[in-house]
């Protein structure tokens, strides 16, 4: 059974950066479709970026330049780097895996079959 395990630093000051990791095991491979979402307190889970077929990256319009998604196939792990942290980056970050990376689906929560446990990130001074 597929399992996604997240790790990474959970707090940082404004202006800093941090990287979250998502390691996949079981039958899920990052060569399919891996994504990161964020859920701020009291808000819906929103799509940040998708890493597809070991090469392609797609970002939400608001995420371009602020987030960077990447993957290491040898480790079956996907990363999310957050640069120039802002207080509004505070929230719970989830990685997800699925097989539908098309334009119409990649931003949808329902397009992904497996989810990590979530990482609470706090940005404060």
PDB file of C-alpha atoms in Angstrom:
ATOM      1  CA  UNK A   1       0.000   0.000   0.000  1.00  0.00           C
ATOM      2  CA  UNK A   2       1.274   3.440  -0.887  1.00  0.00           C
ATOM      3  CA  UNK A   3       2.474   5.652   1.912  1.00  0.00           C
ATOM      4  CA  UNK A   4       3.731   9.222   1.924  1.00  0.00           C
ATOM      5  CA  UNK A   5       5.829  10.365   4.860  1.00  0.00           C
ATOM      6  CA  UNK A   6       6.570  14.034   5.279  1.00  0.00           C
ATOM      7  CA  UNK A   7       9.445  15.647   7.116  1.00  0.00           C
ATOM      8  CA  UNK A   8      11.173  19.000   7.354  1.00  0.00           C
ATOM      9  CA  UNK A   9      11.690  22.036   9.524  1.00  0.00           C
ATOM     10  CA  UNK A  10       8.459  23.362  10.899  1.00  0.00           C
ATOM     11  CA  UNK A  11       9.234  26.949  11.818  1.00  0.00           C
ATOM     12  CA  UNK A  12      11.293  29.808  10.461  1.00  0.00           C
ATOM     13  CA  UNK A  13      11.417  33.604  10.644  1.00  0.00           C
ATOM     14  CA  UNK A  14      10.068  35.877   7.920  1.00  0.00           C
ATOM     15  CA  UNK A  15      12.488  36.225   5.044  1.00  0.00           C
ATOM     16  CA  UNK A  16      14.018  32.851   5.628  1.00  0.00           C
ATOM     17  CA  UNK A  17      13.508  29.640   3.730  1.00  0.00           C
ATOM     18  CA  UNK A  18      12.780  26.041   4.465  1.00  0.00           C
ATOM     19  CA  UNK A  19      12.413  22.773   2.609  1.00  0.00           C
ATOM     20  CA  UNK A  20       9.805  20.112   3.164  1.00  0.00           C
ATOM     21  CA  UNK A  21      10.286  16.501   2.106  1.00  0.00           C
ATOM     22  CA  UNK A  22       7.842  13.813   1.120  1.00  0.00           C
ATOM     23  CA  UNK A  23       9.094  10.252   0.829  1.00  0.00           C
ATOM     24  CA  UNK A  24       6.997   7.748  -1.040  1.00  0.00           C
ATOM     25  CA  UNK A  25       6.941   4.024  -0.372  1.00  0.00           C
ATOM     26  CA  UNK A  26       4.861   1.102  -1.499  1.00  0.00           C
ATOM     27  CA  UNK A  27       3.325   1.287  -4.952  1.00  0.00           C
ATOM     28  CA  UNK A  28       3.482   5.033  -5.361  1.00  0.00           C
ATOM     29  CA  UNK A  29       6.350   6.457  -7.327  1.00  0.00           C
ATOM     30  CA  UNK A  30       7.201  10.047  -7.825  1.00  0.00           C
ATOM     31  CA  UNK A  31       7.432   9.344 -11.534  1.00  0.00           C
ATOM     32  CA  UNK A  32       3.674   9.642 -11.612  1.00  0.00           C
ATOM     33  CA  UNK A  33       2.146  12.825 -10.268  1.00  0.00           C
ATOM     34  CA  UNK A  34       3.184  14.387  -6.967  1.00  0.00           C
ATOM     35  CA  UNK A  35       1.904  17.627  -5.543  1.00  0.00           C
ATOM     36  CA  UNK A  36       2.035  19.957  -2.579  1.00  0.00           C
ATOM     37  CA  UNK A  37      -0.957  21.681  -1.050  1.00  0.00           C
ATOM     38  CA  UNK A  38      -1.287  24.144   1.774  1.00  0.00           C
ATOM     39  CA  UNK A  39      -4.125  24.605   4.208  1.00  0.00           C
ATOM     40  CA  UNK A  40      -4.159  27.815   6.207  1.00  0.00           C
ATOM     41  CA  UNK A  41      -6.172  27.971   9.425  1.00  0.00           C
ATOM     42  CA  UNK A  42      -9.857  28.195   8.635  1.00  0.00           C
ATOM     43  CA  UNK A  43      -9.331  27.894   4.888  1.00  0.00           C
ATOM     44  CA  UNK A  44      -9.612  25.224   2.265  1.00  0.00           C
ATOM     45  CA  UNK A  45      -6.662  23.212   1.092  1.00  0.00           C
ATOM     46  CA  UNK A  46      -5.077  24.978  -1.873  1.00  0.00           C
ATOM     47  CA  UNK A  47      -2.782  23.666  -4.545  1.00  0.00           C
ATOM     48  CA  UNK A  48       0.785  24.922  -4.710  1.00  0.00           C
ATOM     49  CA  UNK A  49       2.657  22.836  -7.269  1.00  0.00           C
ATOM     50  CA  UNK A  50       2.885  19.497  -9.061  1.00  0.00           C
ATOM     51  CA  UNK A  51       5.885  17.424 -10.074  1.00  0.00           C
ATOM     52  CA  UNK A  52       5.160  15.099 -12.971  1.00  0.00           C
ATOM     53  CA  UNK A  53       7.013  12.291 -14.714  1.00  0.00           C
ATOM     54  CA  UNK A  54      10.288  13.092 -12.965  1.00  0.00           C
ATOM     55  CA  UNK A  55      10.742  16.240 -14.982  1.00  0.00           C
ATOM     56  CA  UNK A  56       7.770  18.532 -15.400  1.00  0.00           C
ATOM     57  CA  UNK A  57       6.794  21.116 -12.817  1.00  0.00           C
ATOM     58  CA  UNK A  58       3.599  23.107 -12.617  1.00  0.00           C
ATOM     59  CA  UNK A  59       2.746  25.917 -10.218  1.00  0.00           C
ATOM     60  CA  UNK A  60      -0.273  27.842  -9.104  1.00  0.00           C
ATOM     61  CA  UNK A  61      -0.039  31.410 -10.371  1.00  0.00           C
ATOM     62  CA  UNK A  62       0.457  32.712  -6.856  1.00  0.00           C
ATOM     63  CA  UNK A  63       3.200  30.174  -6.155  1.00  0.00           C
ATOM     64  CA  UNK A  64       5.557  30.879  -9.020  1.00  0.00           C
ATOM     65  CA  UNK A  65       8.856  32.253  -7.755  1.00  0.00           C
ATOM     66  CA  UNK A  66       8.002  31.731  -4.101  1.00  0.00           C
ATOM     67  CA  UNK A  67       7.882  27.943  -4.036  1.00  0.00           C
ATOM     68  CA  UNK A  68      10.060  25.397  -5.800  1.00  0.00           C
ATOM     69  CA  UNK A  69       9.070  21.760  -6.234  1.00  0.00           C
ATOM     70  CA  UNK A  70      11.620  19.124  -7.123  1.00  0.00           C
ATOM     71  CA  UNK A  71      12.151  15.409  -6.871  1.00  0.00           C
ATOM     72  CA  UNK A  72      14.841  12.801  -6.390  1.00  0.00           C
ATOM     73  CA  UNK A  73      13.858   9.621  -8.160  1.00  0.00           C
ATOM     74  CA  UNK A  74      16.622   7.616  -6.518  1.00  0.00           C
ATOM     75  CA  UNK A  75      15.120   8.416  -3.137  1.00  0.00           C
ATOM     76  CA  UNK A  76      11.526   8.427  -4.332  1.00  0.00           C
ATOM     77  CA  UNK A  77      11.183  11.754  -2.581  1.00  0.00           C
ATOM     78  CA  UNK A  78       9.632  15.057  -3.555  1.00  0.00           C
ATOM     79  CA  UNK A  79      10.628  18.380  -2.017  1.00  0.00           C
ATOM     80  CA  UNK A  80       9.040  21.761  -1.597  1.00  0.00           C
ATOM     81  CA  UNK A  81      11.284  24.725  -0.984  1.00  0.00           C
ATOM     82  CA  UNK A  82       9.688  27.893   0.316  1.00  0.00           C
ATOM     83  CA  UNK A  83      11.693  31.068  -0.182  1.00  0.00           C
ATOM     84  CA  UNK A  84      11.352  34.517   1.358  1.00  0.00           C
ATOM     85  CA  UNK A  85       8.962  33.226   3.984  1.00  0.00           C
ATOM     86  CA  UNK A  86       6.033  35.403   4.954  1.00  0.00           C
ATOM     87  CA  UNK A  87       3.643  35.092   7.894  1.00  0.00           C
ATOM     88  CA  UNK A  88       0.870  34.144   5.452  1.00  0.00           C
ATOM     89  CA  UNK A  89       2.872  31.024   4.568  1.00  0.00           C
ATOM     90  CA  UNK A  90       1.854  29.657   7.955  1.00  0.00           C
ATOM     91  CA  UNK A  91      -0.300  26.582   7.597  1.00  0.00           C
ATOM     92  CA  UNK A  92      -0.307  22.845   7.207  1.00  0.00           C
ATOM     93  CA  UNK A  93       1.458  21.537   4.124  1.00  0.00           C
ATOM     94  CA  UNK A  94       0.461  18.259   2.537  1.00  0.00           C
ATOM     95  CA  UNK A  95       2.077  16.230  -0.183  1.00  0.00           C
ATOM     96  CA  UNK A  96      -0.089  14.104  -2.410  1.00  0.00           C
ATOM     97  CA  UNK A  97       0.305  11.444  -5.069  1.00  0.00           C
ATOM     98  CA  UNK A  98      -1.896  10.530  -7.978  1.00  0.00           C
ATOM     99  CA  UNK A  99      -1.951   9.685 -11.649  1.00  0.00           C
ATOM    100  CA  UNK A 100      -3.841  12.622 -13.127  1.00  0.00           C
ATOM    101  CA  UNK A 101      -1.587  15.559 -13.827  1.00  0.00           C
ATOM    102  CA  UNK A 102      -3.487  17.104 -16.667  1.00  0.00           C
ATOM    103  CA  UNK A 103      -4.239  20.797 -16.727  1.00  0.00           C
ATOM    104  CA  UNK A 104      -7.846  20.252 -15.665  1.00  0.00           C
ATOM    105  CA  UNK A 105      -6.991  18.072 -12.678  1.00  0.00           C
ATOM    106  CA  UNK A 106      -3.620  18.800 -11.157  1.00  0.00           C
ATOM    107  CA  UNK A 107      -4.910  21.582  -8.887  1.00  0.00           C
ATOM    108  CA  UNK A 108      -7.788  19.523  -7.485  1.00  0.00           C
ATOM    109  CA  UNK A 109      -7.669  17.795  -4.120  1.00  0.00           C
ATOM    110  CA  UNK A 110      -9.769  14.991  -5.553  1.00  0.00           C
ATOM    111  CA  UNK A 111      -7.213  14.232  -8.275  1.00  0.00           C
ATOM    112  CA  UNK A 112      -4.823  12.703  -5.769  1.00  0.00           C
ATOM    113  CA  UNK A 113      -5.201   9.274  -4.215  1.00  0.00           C
ATOM    114  CA  UNK A 114      -2.661   9.327  -1.437  1.00  0.00           C
ATOM    115  CA  UNK A 115      -1.740  12.001   1.084  1.00  0.00           C
ATOM    116  CA  UNK A 116       1.036  12.643   3.535  1.00  0.00           C
ATOM    117  CA  UNK A 117       0.339  13.235   7.203  1.00  0.00           C
ATOM    118  CA  UNK A 118       0.799  16.998   6.909  1.00  0.00           C
ATOM    119  CA  UNK A 119       3.500  19.307   8.221  1.00  0.00           C
ATOM    120  CA  UNK A 120       2.588  22.329  10.313  1.00  0.00           C
ATOM    121  CA  UNK A 121       4.711  25.287   9.256  1.00  0.00           C
ATOM    122  CA  UNK A 122       4.861  28.451  11.331  1.00  0.00           C
ATOM    123  CA  UNK A 123       6.451  31.640  10.088  1.00  0.00           C
ATOM    124  CA  UNK A 124       7.096  34.127  12.851  1.00  0.00           C
ATOM    125  CA  UNK A 125       9.847  36.244  14.281  1.00  0.00           C
TER     126      UNK A 125
END
